[in-house]
Short mmCIF file of C-alpha atoms in Angstrom, two decimals:
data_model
loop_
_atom_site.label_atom_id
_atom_site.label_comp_id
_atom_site.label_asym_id
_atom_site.label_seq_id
_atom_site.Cartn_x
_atom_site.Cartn_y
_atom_site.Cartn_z
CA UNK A 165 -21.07 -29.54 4.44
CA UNK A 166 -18.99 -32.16 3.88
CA UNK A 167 -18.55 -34.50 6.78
CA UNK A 168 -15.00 -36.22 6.21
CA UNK A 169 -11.74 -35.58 7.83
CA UNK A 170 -8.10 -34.95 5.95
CA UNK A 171 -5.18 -35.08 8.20
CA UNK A 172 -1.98 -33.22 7.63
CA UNK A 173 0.74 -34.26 9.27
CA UNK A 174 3.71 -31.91 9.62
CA UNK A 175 3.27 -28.04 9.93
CA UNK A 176 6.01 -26.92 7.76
CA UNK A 177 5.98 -24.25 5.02
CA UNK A 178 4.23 -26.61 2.90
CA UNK A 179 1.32 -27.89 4.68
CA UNK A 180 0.38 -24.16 5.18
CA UNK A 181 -0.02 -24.42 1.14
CA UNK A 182 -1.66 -27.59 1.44
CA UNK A 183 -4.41 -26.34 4.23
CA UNK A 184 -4.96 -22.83 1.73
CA UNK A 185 -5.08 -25.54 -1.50
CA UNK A 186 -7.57 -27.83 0.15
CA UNK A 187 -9.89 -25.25 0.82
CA UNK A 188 -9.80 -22.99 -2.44
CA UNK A 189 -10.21 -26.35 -4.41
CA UNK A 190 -13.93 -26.71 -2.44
CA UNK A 191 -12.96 -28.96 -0.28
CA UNK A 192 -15.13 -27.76 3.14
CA UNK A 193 -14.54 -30.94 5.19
CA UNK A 194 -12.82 -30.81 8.64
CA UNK A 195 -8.78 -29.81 8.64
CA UNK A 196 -6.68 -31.16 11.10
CA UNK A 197 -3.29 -29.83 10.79
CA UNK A 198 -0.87 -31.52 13.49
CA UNK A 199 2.25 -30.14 14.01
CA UNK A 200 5.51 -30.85 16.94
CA UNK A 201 6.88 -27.37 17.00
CA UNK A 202 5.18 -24.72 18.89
CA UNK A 203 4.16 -22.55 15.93
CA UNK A 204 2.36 -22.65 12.92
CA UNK A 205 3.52 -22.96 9.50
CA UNK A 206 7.00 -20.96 8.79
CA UNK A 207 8.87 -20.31 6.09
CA UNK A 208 12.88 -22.01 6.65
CA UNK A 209 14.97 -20.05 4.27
CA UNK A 210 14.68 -16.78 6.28
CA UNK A 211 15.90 -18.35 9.47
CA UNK A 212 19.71 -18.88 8.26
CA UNK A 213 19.41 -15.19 7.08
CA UNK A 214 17.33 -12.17 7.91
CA UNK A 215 15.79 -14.14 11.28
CA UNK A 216 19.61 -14.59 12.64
CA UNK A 217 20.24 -11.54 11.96
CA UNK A 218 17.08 -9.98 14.02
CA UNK A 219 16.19 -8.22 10.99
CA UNK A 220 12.91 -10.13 10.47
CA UNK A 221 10.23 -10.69 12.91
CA UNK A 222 8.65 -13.71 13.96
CA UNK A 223 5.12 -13.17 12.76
CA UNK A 224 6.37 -12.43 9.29
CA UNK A 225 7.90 -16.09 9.30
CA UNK A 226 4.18 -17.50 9.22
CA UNK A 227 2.63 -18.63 5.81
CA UNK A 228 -0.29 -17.33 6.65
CA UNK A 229 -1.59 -15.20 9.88
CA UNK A 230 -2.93 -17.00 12.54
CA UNK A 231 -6.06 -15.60 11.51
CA UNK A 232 -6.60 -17.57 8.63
CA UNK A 233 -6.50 -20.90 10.09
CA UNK A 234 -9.65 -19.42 12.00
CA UNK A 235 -11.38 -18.39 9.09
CA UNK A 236 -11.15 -21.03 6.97
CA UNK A 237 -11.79 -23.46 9.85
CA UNK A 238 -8.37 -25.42 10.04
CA UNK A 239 -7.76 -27.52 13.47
CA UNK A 240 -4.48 -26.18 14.59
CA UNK A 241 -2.92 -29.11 16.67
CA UNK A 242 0.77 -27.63 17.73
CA UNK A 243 3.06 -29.40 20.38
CA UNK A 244 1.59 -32.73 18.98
CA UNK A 245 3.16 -35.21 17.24
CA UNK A 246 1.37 -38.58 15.19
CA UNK A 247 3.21 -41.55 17.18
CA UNK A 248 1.76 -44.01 14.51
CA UNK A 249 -0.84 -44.44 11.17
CA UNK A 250 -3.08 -46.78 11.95
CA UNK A 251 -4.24 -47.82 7.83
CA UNK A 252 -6.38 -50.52 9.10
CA UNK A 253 -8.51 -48.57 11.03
CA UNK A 254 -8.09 -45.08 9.13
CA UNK A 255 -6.90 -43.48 12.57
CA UNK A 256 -3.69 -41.37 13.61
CA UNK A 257 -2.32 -41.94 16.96
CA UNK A 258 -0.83 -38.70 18.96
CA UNK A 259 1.96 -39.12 21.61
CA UNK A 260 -1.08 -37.62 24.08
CA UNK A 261 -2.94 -40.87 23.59
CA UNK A 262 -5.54 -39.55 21.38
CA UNK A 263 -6.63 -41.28 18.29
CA UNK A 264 -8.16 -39.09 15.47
CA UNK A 265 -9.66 -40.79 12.54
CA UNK A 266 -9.08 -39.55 8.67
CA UNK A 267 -10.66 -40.00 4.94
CA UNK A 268 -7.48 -38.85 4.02
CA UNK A 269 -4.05 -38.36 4.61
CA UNK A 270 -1.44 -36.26 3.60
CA UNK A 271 2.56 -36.18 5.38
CA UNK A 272 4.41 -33.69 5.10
CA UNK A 273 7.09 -34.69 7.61
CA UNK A 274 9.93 -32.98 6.15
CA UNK A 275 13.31 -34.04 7.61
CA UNK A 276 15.78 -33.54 10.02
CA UNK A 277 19.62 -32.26 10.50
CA UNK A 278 22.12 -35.00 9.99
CA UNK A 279 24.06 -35.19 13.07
CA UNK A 280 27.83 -34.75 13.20
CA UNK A 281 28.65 -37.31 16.19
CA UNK A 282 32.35 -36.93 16.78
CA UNK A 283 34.16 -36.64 20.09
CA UNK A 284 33.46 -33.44 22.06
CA UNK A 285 29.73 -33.31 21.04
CA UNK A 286 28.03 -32.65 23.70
CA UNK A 287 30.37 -29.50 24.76
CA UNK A 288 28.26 -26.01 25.17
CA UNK A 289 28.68 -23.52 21.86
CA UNK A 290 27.84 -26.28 19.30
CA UNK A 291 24.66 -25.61 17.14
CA UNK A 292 22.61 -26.95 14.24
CA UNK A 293 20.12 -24.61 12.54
CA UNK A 294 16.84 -25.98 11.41
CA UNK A 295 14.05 -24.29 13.19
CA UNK A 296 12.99 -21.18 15.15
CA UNK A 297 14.21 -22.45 18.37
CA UNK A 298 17.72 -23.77 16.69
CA UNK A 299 18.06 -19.62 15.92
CA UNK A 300 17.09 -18.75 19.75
CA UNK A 301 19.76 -20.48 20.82
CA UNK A 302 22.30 -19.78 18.36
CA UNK A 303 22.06 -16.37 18.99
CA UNK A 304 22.71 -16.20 22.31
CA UNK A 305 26.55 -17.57 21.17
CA UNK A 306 26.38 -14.59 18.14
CA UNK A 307 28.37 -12.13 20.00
CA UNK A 308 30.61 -9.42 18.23
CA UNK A 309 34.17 -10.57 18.43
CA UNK A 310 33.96 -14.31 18.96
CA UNK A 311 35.10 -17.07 16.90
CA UNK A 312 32.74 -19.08 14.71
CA UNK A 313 33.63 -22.12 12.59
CA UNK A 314 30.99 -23.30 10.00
CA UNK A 315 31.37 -26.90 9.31
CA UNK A 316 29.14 -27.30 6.32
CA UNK A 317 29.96 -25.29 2.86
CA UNK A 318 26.45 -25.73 1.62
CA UNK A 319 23.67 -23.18 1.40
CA UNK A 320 22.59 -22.79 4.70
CA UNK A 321 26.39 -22.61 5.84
CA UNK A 322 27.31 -19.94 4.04
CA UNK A 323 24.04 -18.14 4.88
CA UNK A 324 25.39 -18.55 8.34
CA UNK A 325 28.84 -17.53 7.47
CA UNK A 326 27.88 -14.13 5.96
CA UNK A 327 25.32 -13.58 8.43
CA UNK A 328 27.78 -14.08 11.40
CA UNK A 329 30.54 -11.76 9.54
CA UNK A 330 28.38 -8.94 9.49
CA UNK A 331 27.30 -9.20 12.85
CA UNK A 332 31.25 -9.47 14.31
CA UNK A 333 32.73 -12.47 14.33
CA UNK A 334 35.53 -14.07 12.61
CA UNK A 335 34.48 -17.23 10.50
CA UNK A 336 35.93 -19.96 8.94
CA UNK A 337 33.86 -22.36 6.67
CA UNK A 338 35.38 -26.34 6.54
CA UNK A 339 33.96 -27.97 4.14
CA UNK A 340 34.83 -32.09 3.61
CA UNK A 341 34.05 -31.48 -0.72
CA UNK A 342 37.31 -29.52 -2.45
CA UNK A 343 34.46 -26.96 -3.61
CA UNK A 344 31.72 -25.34 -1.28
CA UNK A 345 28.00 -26.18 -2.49
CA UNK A 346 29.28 -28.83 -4.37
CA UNK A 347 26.06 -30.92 -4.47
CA UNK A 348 23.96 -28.02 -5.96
CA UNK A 349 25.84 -25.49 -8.57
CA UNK A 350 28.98 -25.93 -10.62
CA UNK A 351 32.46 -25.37 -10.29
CA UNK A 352 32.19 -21.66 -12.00
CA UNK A 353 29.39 -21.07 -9.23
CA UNK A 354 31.41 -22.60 -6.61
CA UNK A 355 34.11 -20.60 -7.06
CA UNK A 356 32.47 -17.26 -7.52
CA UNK A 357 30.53 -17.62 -3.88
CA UNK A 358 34.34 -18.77 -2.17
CA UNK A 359 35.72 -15.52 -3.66
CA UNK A 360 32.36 -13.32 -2.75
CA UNK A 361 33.21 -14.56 1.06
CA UNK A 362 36.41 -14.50 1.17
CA UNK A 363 36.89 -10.69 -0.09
CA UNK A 364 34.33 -10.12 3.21
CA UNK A 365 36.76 -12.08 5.18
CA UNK A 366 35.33 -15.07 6.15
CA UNK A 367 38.02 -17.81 5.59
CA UNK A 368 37.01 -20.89 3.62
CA UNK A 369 38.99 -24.31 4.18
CA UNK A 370 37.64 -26.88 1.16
CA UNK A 371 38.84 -30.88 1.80
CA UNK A 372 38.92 -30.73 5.15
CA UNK A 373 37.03 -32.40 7.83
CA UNK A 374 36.33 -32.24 11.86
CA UNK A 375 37.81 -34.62 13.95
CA UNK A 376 36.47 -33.82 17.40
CA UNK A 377 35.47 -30.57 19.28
CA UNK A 378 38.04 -29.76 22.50
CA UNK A 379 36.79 -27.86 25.32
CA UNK A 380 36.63 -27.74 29.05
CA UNK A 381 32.73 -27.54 29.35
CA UNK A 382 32.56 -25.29 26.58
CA UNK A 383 33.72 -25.13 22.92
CA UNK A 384 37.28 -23.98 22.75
CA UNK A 385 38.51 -25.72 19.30
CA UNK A 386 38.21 -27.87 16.61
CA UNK A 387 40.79 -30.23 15.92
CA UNK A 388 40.76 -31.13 11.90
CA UNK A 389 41.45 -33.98 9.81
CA UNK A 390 44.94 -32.80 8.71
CA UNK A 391 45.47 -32.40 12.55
CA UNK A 392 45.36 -28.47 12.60
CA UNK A 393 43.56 -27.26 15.32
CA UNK A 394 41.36 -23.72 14.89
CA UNK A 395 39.95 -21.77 17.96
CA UNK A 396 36.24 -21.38 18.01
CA UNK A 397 33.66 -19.89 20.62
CA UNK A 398 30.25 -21.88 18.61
CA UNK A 399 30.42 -23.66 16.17
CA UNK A 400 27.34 -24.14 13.22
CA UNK A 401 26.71 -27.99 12.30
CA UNK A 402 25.43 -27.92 8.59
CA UNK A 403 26.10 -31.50 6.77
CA UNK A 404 22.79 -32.29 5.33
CA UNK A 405 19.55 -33.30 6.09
CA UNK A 406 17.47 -36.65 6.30
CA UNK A 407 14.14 -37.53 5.71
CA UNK A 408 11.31 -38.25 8.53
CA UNK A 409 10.25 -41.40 6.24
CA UNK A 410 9.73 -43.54 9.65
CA UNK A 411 5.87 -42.53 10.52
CA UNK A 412 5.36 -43.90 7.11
CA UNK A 413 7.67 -46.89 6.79
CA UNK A 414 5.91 -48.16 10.39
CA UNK A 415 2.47 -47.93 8.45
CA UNK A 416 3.44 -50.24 5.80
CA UNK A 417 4.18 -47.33 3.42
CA UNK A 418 6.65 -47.61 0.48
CA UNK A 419 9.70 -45.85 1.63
CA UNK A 420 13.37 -45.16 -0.19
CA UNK A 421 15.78 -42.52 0.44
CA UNK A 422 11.79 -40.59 1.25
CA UNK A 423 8.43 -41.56 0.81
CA UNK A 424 7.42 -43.28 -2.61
CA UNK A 425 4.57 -41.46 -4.07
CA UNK A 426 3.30 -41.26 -7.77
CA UNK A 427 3.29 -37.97 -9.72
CA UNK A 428 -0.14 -37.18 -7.65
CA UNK A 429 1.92 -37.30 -4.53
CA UNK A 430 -0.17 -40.53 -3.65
CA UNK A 431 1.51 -43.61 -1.85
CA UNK A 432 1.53 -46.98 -1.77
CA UNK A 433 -1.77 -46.34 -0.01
CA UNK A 434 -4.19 -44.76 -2.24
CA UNK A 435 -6.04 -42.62 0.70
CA UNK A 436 -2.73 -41.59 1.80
CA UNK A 437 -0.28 -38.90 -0.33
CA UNK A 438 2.76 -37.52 0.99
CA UNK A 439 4.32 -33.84 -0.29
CA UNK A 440 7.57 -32.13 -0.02
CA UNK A 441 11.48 -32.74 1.26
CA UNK A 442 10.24 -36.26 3.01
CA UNK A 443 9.42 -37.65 -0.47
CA UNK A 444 10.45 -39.79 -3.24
CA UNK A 445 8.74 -38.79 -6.70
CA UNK A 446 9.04 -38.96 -10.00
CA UNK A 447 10.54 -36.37 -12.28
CA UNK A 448 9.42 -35.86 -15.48
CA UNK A 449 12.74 -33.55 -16.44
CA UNK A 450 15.55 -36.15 -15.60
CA UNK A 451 13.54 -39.37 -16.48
CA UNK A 452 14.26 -40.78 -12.53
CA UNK A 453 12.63 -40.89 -9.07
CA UNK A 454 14.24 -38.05 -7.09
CA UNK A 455 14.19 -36.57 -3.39
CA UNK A 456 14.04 -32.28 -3.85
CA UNK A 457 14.88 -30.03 -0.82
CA UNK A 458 13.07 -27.66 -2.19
CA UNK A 459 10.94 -24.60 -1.06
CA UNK A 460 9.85 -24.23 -4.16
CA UNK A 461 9.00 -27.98 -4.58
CA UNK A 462 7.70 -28.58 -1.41
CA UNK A 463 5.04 -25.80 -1.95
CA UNK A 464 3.96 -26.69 -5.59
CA UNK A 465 3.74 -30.99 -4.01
CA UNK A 466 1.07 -29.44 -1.57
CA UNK A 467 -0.78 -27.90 -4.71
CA UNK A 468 -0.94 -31.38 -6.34
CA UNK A 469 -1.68 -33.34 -3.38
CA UNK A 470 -4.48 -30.89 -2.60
CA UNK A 471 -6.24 -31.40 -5.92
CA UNK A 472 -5.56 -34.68 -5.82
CA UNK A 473 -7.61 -35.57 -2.48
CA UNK A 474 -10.11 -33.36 -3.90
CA UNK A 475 -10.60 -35.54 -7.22
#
């Protein structure tokens, strides 16, 4: 049995794949998969959709059961998060004071919503939609016959928007681009999901941005950029994501628009690899270093960082 210690930090979708990975590539080792959120590894894309929409239970979320982390002898740290990488002394420091030491190291991070800090932002009804507990809340604003504005065209906006439609409400999209999803399909796709949504009704305003949210306590309005002002009981934050890079930048670690790491997934420091949205890598398709939000990519990174710390 082998007697070192990998560390995974981050309990996202794809450090589920990493701790399965690890262990089918021989490595038997101890596990120690740390994690801030209360559960274990969940899958994201669901949340904006069937999970919002109570169509999907919570335990069907989960990568794997809990019962595999018990099986294949995975330490399952939850409601923990690494304060600090200590490289000189091979150790992880957790905001309970405990230090844990590691052969290797793999981050998976992930990132976090960009915040929209504009006057009125601390009013109730105003929401951002990244985890399980972002959806709790949300919901208890999702009621059949309010007002929700989207601010945020992209993917998980729109998810939102359709989601919301069905359930009730009337919903308008603003989106700052003159094109929803602009950053990820083309114009011809652009235009084809506007249409899709607005034949269901939900009304989509392109070139526009928020000003400030009005409200006495609560969310009342939006006031826009042209001035116009639109009436809204919640309203769902989605303007893009950024990368957790800081646990790593702190250490000493290479660190641009993500975590540098080679086409292993390994950083600056060789015992230490990094996989999924948090990182910067190289892409063998466009010739350039690129940061993916990516399900997809997040979950094939864990496979190569796996092999990788298994030789």
């Amino acid at each position: 049995m082998s007697q070192e210690t990998y560390i995974i930090i981050g309990a996202g979708q794809g450090a589920g794949q990493a701790c399965a990975s690890l262990r089918a590539k021989g490595f038997e080792g101890r596990i120690v998969l740390i994690g801030e959120e209360p559960y274990i590894p969940y899958q994201r894309p669901p949340l904006s959709k069937k999970f919002l929409a109570g169509e999907m239970e919570l335990e069907r979320l989960y990568v794997k059961p809990v019962k595999f982390y018990d099986d294949k002898n995975i330490d399952v740290m939850l409601n923990t998060r690494v304060t600090k990488i200590d490289r000189d002394a091979k150790e992880v420091e957790l905001n309970t004071g405990e230090r844990i030491g590691y052969d290797k190291a793999l981050i998976m991070t992930g990132t976090r919503v960009r915040e929209l800090n504009i006057p009125g932002s601390d009013l109730k009804g105003i929401h951002y939609l990244r985890s399980i507990e972002d959806v709790d809340a949300l919901r208890e604003d999702v009621k059949p016959g309010g007002k929700m504005v989207v601010i945020g065209g992209g993917f998980i906006g729109l998810e939102v928007a359709a989601v919301a439609n069905t359930l009730g409400l009337a919903v308008t999209v603003v989106e700052l681009a003159d094109r929803v999803m602009a950053r990820a399909v083309g114009e011809e796709v652009s235009q084809f999901f506007q249409d899709m949504h607005a034949e269901e009704g939900v009304t989509i305003k392109t070139g526009l941005g928020v000003e400030s949210y009005e409200g006495d306590g609560k969310l009342e309005a939006l006031i826009c950029s042209d001035g116009t002002t639109i009436e809204a009981d919640v309203a769902v934050v989605g303007v893009g994501i950024m990368p957790n890079q800081e646990l790593a930048s702190d250490a000493g670690l290479e660190v641009d628009n993500g975590i540098v790491v080679n086409e292993l997934c390994q950083t600056s420091d060789p015992d230490i690899y990094a996989a999924g949205d948090v990182t910067n890598h190289p892409n063998a398709i466009f010739g350039q270093r690129l940061r993916l939000e990516s399900v997809h990519n997040a979950t094939e990174q864990a496979k190569t960082a796996a092999m990788a710390m298994c030789g």
